[in-house]
PDB file of C-alpha atoms in Angstrom:
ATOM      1  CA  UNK N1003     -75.914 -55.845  60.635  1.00 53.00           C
ATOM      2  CA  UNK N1004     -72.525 -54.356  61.240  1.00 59.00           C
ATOM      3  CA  UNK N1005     -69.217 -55.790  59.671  1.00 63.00           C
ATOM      4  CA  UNK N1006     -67.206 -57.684  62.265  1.00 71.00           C
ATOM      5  CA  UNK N1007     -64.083 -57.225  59.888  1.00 80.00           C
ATOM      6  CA  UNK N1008     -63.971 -53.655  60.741  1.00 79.00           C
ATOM      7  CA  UNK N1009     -61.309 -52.527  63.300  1.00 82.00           C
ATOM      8  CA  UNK N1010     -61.447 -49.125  64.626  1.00 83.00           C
ATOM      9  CA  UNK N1011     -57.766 -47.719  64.810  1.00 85.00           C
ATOM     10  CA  UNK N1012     -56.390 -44.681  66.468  1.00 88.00           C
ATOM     11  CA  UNK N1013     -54.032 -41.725  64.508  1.00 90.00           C
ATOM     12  CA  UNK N1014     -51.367 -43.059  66.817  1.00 91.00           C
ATOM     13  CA  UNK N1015     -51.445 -45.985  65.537  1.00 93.00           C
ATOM     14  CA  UNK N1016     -51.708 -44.829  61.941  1.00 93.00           C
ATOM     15  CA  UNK N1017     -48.984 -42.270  61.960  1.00 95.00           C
ATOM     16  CA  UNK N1018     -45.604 -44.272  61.350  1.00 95.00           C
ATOM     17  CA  UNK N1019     -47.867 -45.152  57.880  1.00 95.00           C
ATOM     18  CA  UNK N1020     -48.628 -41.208  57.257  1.00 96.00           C
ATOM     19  CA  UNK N1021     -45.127 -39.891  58.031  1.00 96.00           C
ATOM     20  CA  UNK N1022     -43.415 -42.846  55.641  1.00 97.00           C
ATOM     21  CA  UNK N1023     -45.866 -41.546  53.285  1.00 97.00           C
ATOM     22  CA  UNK N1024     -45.297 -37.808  53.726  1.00 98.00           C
ATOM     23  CA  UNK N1025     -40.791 -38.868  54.039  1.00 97.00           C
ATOM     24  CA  UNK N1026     -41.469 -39.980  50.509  1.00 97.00           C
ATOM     25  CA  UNK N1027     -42.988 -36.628  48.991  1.00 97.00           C
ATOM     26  CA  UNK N1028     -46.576 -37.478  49.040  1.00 97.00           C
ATOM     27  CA  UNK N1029     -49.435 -36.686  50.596  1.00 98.00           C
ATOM     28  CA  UNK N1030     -52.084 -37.732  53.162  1.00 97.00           C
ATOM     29  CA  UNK N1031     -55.623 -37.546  53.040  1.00 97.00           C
ATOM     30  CA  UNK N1032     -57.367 -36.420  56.759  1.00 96.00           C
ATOM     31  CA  UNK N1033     -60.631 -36.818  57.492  1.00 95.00           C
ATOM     32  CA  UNK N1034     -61.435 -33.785  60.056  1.00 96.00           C
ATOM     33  CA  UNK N1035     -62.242 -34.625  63.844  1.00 93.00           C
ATOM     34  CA  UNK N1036     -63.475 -32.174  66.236  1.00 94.00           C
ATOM     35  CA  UNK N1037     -64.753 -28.479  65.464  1.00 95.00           C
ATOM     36  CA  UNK N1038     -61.661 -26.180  66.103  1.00 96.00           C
ATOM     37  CA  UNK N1039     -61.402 -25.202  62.764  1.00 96.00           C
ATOM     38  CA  UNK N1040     -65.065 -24.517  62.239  1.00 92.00           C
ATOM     39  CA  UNK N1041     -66.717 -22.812  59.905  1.00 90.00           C
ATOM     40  CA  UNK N1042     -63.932 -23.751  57.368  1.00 94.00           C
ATOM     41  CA  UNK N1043     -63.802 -27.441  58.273  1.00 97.00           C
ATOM     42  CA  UNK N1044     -66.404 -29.990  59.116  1.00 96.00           C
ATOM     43  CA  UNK N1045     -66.740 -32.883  61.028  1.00 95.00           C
ATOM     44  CA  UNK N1046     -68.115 -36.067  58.891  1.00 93.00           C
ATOM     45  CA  UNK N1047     -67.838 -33.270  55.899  1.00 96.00           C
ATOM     46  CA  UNK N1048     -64.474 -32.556  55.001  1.00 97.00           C
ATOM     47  CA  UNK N1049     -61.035 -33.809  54.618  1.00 97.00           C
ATOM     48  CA  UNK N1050     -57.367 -32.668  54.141  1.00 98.00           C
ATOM     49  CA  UNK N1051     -54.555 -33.227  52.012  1.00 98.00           C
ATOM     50  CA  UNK N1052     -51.706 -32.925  54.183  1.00 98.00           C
ATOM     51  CA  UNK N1053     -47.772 -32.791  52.633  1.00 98.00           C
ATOM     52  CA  UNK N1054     -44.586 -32.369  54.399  1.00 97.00           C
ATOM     53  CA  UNK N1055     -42.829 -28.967  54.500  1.00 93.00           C
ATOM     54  CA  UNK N1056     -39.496 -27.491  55.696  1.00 89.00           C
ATOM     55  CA  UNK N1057     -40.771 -23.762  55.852  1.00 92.00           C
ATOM     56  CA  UNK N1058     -44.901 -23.322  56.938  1.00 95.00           C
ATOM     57  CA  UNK N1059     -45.757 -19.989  57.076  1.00 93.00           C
ATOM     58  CA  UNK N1060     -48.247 -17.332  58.625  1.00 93.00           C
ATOM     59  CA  UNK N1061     -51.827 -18.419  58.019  1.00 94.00           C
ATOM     60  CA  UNK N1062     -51.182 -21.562  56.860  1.00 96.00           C
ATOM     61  CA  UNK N1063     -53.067 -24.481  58.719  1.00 98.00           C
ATOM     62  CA  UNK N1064     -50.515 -27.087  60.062  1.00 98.00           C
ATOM     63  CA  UNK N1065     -50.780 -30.772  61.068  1.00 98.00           C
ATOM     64  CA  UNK N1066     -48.741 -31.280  64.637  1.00 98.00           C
ATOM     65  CA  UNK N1067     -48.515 -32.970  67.315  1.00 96.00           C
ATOM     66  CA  UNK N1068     -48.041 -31.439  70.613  1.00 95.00           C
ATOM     67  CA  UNK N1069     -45.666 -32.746  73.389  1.00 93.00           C
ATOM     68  CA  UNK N1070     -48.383 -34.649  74.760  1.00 95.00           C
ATOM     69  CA  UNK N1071     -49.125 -36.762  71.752  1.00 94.00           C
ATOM     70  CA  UNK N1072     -52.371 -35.327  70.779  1.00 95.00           C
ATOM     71  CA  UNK N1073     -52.451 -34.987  67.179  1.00 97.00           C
ATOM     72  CA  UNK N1074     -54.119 -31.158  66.225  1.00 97.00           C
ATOM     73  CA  UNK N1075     -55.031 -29.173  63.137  1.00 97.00           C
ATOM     74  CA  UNK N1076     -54.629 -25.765  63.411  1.00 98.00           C
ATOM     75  CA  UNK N1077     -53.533 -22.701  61.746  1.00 97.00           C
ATOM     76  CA  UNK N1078     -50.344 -20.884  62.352  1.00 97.00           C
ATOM     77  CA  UNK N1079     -51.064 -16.914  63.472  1.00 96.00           C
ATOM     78  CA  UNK N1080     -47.158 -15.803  64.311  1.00 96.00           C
ATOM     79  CA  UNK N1081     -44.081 -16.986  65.554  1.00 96.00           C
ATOM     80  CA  UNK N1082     -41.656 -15.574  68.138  1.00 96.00           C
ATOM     81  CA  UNK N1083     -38.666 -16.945  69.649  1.00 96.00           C
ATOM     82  CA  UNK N1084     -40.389 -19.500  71.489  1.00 96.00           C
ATOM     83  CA  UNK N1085     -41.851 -20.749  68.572  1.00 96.00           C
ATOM     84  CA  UNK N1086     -44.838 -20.836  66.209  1.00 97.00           C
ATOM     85  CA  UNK N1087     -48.448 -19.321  67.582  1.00 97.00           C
ATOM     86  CA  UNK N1088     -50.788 -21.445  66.546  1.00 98.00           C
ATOM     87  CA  UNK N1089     -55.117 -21.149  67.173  1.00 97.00           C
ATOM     88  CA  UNK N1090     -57.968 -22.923  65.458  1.00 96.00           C
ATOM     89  CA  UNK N1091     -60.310 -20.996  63.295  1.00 95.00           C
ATOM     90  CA  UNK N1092     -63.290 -21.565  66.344  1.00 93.00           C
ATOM     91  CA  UNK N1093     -61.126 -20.271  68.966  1.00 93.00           C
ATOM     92  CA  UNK N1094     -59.492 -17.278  70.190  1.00 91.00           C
ATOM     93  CA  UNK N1095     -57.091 -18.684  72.523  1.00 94.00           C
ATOM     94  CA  UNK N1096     -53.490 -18.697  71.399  1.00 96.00           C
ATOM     95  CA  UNK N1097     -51.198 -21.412  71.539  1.00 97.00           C
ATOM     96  CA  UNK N1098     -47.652 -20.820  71.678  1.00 97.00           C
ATOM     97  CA  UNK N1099     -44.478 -22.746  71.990  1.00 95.00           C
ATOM     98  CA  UNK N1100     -45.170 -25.308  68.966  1.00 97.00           C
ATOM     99  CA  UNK N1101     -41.382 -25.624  67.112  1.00 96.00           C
ATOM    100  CA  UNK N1102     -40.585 -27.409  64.055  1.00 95.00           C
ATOM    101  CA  UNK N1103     -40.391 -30.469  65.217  1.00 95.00           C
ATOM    102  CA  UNK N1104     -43.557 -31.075  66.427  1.00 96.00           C
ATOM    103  CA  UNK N1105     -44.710 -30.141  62.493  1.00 97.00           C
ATOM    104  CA  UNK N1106     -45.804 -33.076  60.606  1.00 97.00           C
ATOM    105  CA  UNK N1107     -46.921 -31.468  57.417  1.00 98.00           C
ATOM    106  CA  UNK N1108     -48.770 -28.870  56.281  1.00 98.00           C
ATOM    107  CA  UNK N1109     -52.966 -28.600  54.541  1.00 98.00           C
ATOM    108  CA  UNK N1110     -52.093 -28.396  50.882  1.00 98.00           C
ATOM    109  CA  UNK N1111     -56.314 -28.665  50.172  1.00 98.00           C
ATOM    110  CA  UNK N1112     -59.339 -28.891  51.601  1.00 98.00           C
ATOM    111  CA  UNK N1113     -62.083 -31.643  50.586  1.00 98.00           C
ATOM    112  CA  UNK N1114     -65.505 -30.916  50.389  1.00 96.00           C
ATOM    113  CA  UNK N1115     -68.396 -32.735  48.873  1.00 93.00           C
ATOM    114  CA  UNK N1116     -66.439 -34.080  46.322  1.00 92.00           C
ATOM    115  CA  UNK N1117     -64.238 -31.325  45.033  1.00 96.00           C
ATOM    116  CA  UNK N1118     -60.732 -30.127  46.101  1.00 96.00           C
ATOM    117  CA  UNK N1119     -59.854 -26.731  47.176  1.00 95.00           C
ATOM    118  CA  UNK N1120     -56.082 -25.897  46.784  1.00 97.00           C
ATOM    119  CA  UNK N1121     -54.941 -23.522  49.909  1.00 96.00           C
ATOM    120  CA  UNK N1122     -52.979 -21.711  47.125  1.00 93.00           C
ATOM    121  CA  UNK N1123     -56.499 -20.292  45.481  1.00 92.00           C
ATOM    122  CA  UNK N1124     -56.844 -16.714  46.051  1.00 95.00           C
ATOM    123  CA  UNK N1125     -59.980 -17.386  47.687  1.00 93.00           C
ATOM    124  CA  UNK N1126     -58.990 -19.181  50.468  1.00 93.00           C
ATOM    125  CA  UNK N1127     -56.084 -17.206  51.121  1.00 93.00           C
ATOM    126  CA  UNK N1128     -57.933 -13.931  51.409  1.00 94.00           C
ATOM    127  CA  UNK N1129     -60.021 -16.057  53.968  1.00 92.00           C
ATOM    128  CA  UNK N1130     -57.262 -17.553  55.501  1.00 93.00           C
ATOM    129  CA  UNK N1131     -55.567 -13.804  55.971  1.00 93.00           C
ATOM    130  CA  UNK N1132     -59.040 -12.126  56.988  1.00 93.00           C
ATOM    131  CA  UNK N1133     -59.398 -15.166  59.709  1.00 90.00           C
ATOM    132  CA  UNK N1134     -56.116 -14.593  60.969  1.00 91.00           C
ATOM    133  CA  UNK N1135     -56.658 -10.659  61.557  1.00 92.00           C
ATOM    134  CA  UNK N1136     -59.917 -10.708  62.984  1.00 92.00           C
ATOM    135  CA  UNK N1137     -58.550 -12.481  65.759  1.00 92.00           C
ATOM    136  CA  UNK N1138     -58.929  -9.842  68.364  1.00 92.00           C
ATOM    137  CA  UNK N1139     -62.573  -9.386  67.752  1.00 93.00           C
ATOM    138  CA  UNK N1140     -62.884 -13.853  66.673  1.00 90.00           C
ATOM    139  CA  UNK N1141     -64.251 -14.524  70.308  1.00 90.00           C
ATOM    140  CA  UNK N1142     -67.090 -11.819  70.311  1.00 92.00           C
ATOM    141  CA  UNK N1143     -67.542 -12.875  66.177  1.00 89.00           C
ATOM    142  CA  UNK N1144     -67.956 -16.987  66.873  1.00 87.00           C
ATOM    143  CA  UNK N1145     -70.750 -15.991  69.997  1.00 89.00           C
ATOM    144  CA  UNK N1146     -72.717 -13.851  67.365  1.00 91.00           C
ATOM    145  CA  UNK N1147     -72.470 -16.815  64.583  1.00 86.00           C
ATOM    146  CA  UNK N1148     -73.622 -19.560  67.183  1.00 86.00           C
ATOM    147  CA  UNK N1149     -76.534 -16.892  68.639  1.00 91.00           C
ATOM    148  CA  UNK N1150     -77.739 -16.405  64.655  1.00 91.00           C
ATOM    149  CA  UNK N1151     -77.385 -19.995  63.998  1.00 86.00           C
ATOM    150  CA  UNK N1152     -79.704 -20.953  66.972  1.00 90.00           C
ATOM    151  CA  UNK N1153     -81.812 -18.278  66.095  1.00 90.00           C
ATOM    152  CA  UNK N1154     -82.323 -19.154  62.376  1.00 88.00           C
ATOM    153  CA  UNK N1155     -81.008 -23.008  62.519  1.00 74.00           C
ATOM    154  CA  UNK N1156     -82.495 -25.214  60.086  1.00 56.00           C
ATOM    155  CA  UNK N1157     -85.778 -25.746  60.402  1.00 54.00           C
ATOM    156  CA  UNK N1158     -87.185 -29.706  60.608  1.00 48.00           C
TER     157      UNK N1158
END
């Protein structure tokens, strides 16, 4: 029997609650949606702490919203004059154009299975900086990883 006190409520309607939270200097916990930052994060797996920041740099994954409204992770690849260039770990198509403004605050850790990874461990950062490079090669790389994965997926 479900719980009929449960309401279901969208990110919209949650985010004048996150950025009060992130105007005061704290920080937001994210469960992840969606798989464009696969194989790093997981749906119904893992969560983020988010925090506000004036100055996000290269490789660093970023909570915005786009002009649209749509509220994205993703991680910041370069910047030009147009703007940061932004793509999600399971993608290969750039996204240009996103300024500071659309920035809401940036993935100080990542939350798996009960323990906390800080983006500032060496670890992660050599991942984050090998992700980022590999980028030419990331579409070809992803359609080997899903072809292995079907070939050797977990067995039932």
């Amino acid at each position: 029997m479900g719980d009929t006190n449960k309401k279901k409520i969208t990110l919209s309607e949650l985010y004048p609650v996150i950025r009060e939270r992130l105007d005061k200097g704290g920080t937001v916990e994210l469960p992840i949606t969606g798989t464009s930052m696969l194989p790093l994060l997981v749906w119904g797996r893992d969560s983020v702490d988010i925090t506000k920041t004036e100055t996000p740099k290269n490789g660093d994954i970023i909570f915005y919203r786009r002009d649209n409204g749509q509220f994205v992770l993703h991680r910041i690849i370069g910047e030009n004059e147009n703007g940061f260039i932004l793509c999600g770990d399971n993608q290969w198509q750039k996204e240009y154009g996103i300024k500071p403004n659309n920035i809401i605050a940036v993935v100080t850790a990542i939350n798996r299975n009960g323990k906390k990874f800080d983006t500032d461990n060496k670890i992660y950062r050599l991942y984050s900086f090998t992700w980022v490079k590999i980028l030419p090669i990331r579409k070809y790389l992803l359609i080997l990883m899903r072809k292995v994965k079907k070939l050797f997926g977990a067995k039932k």
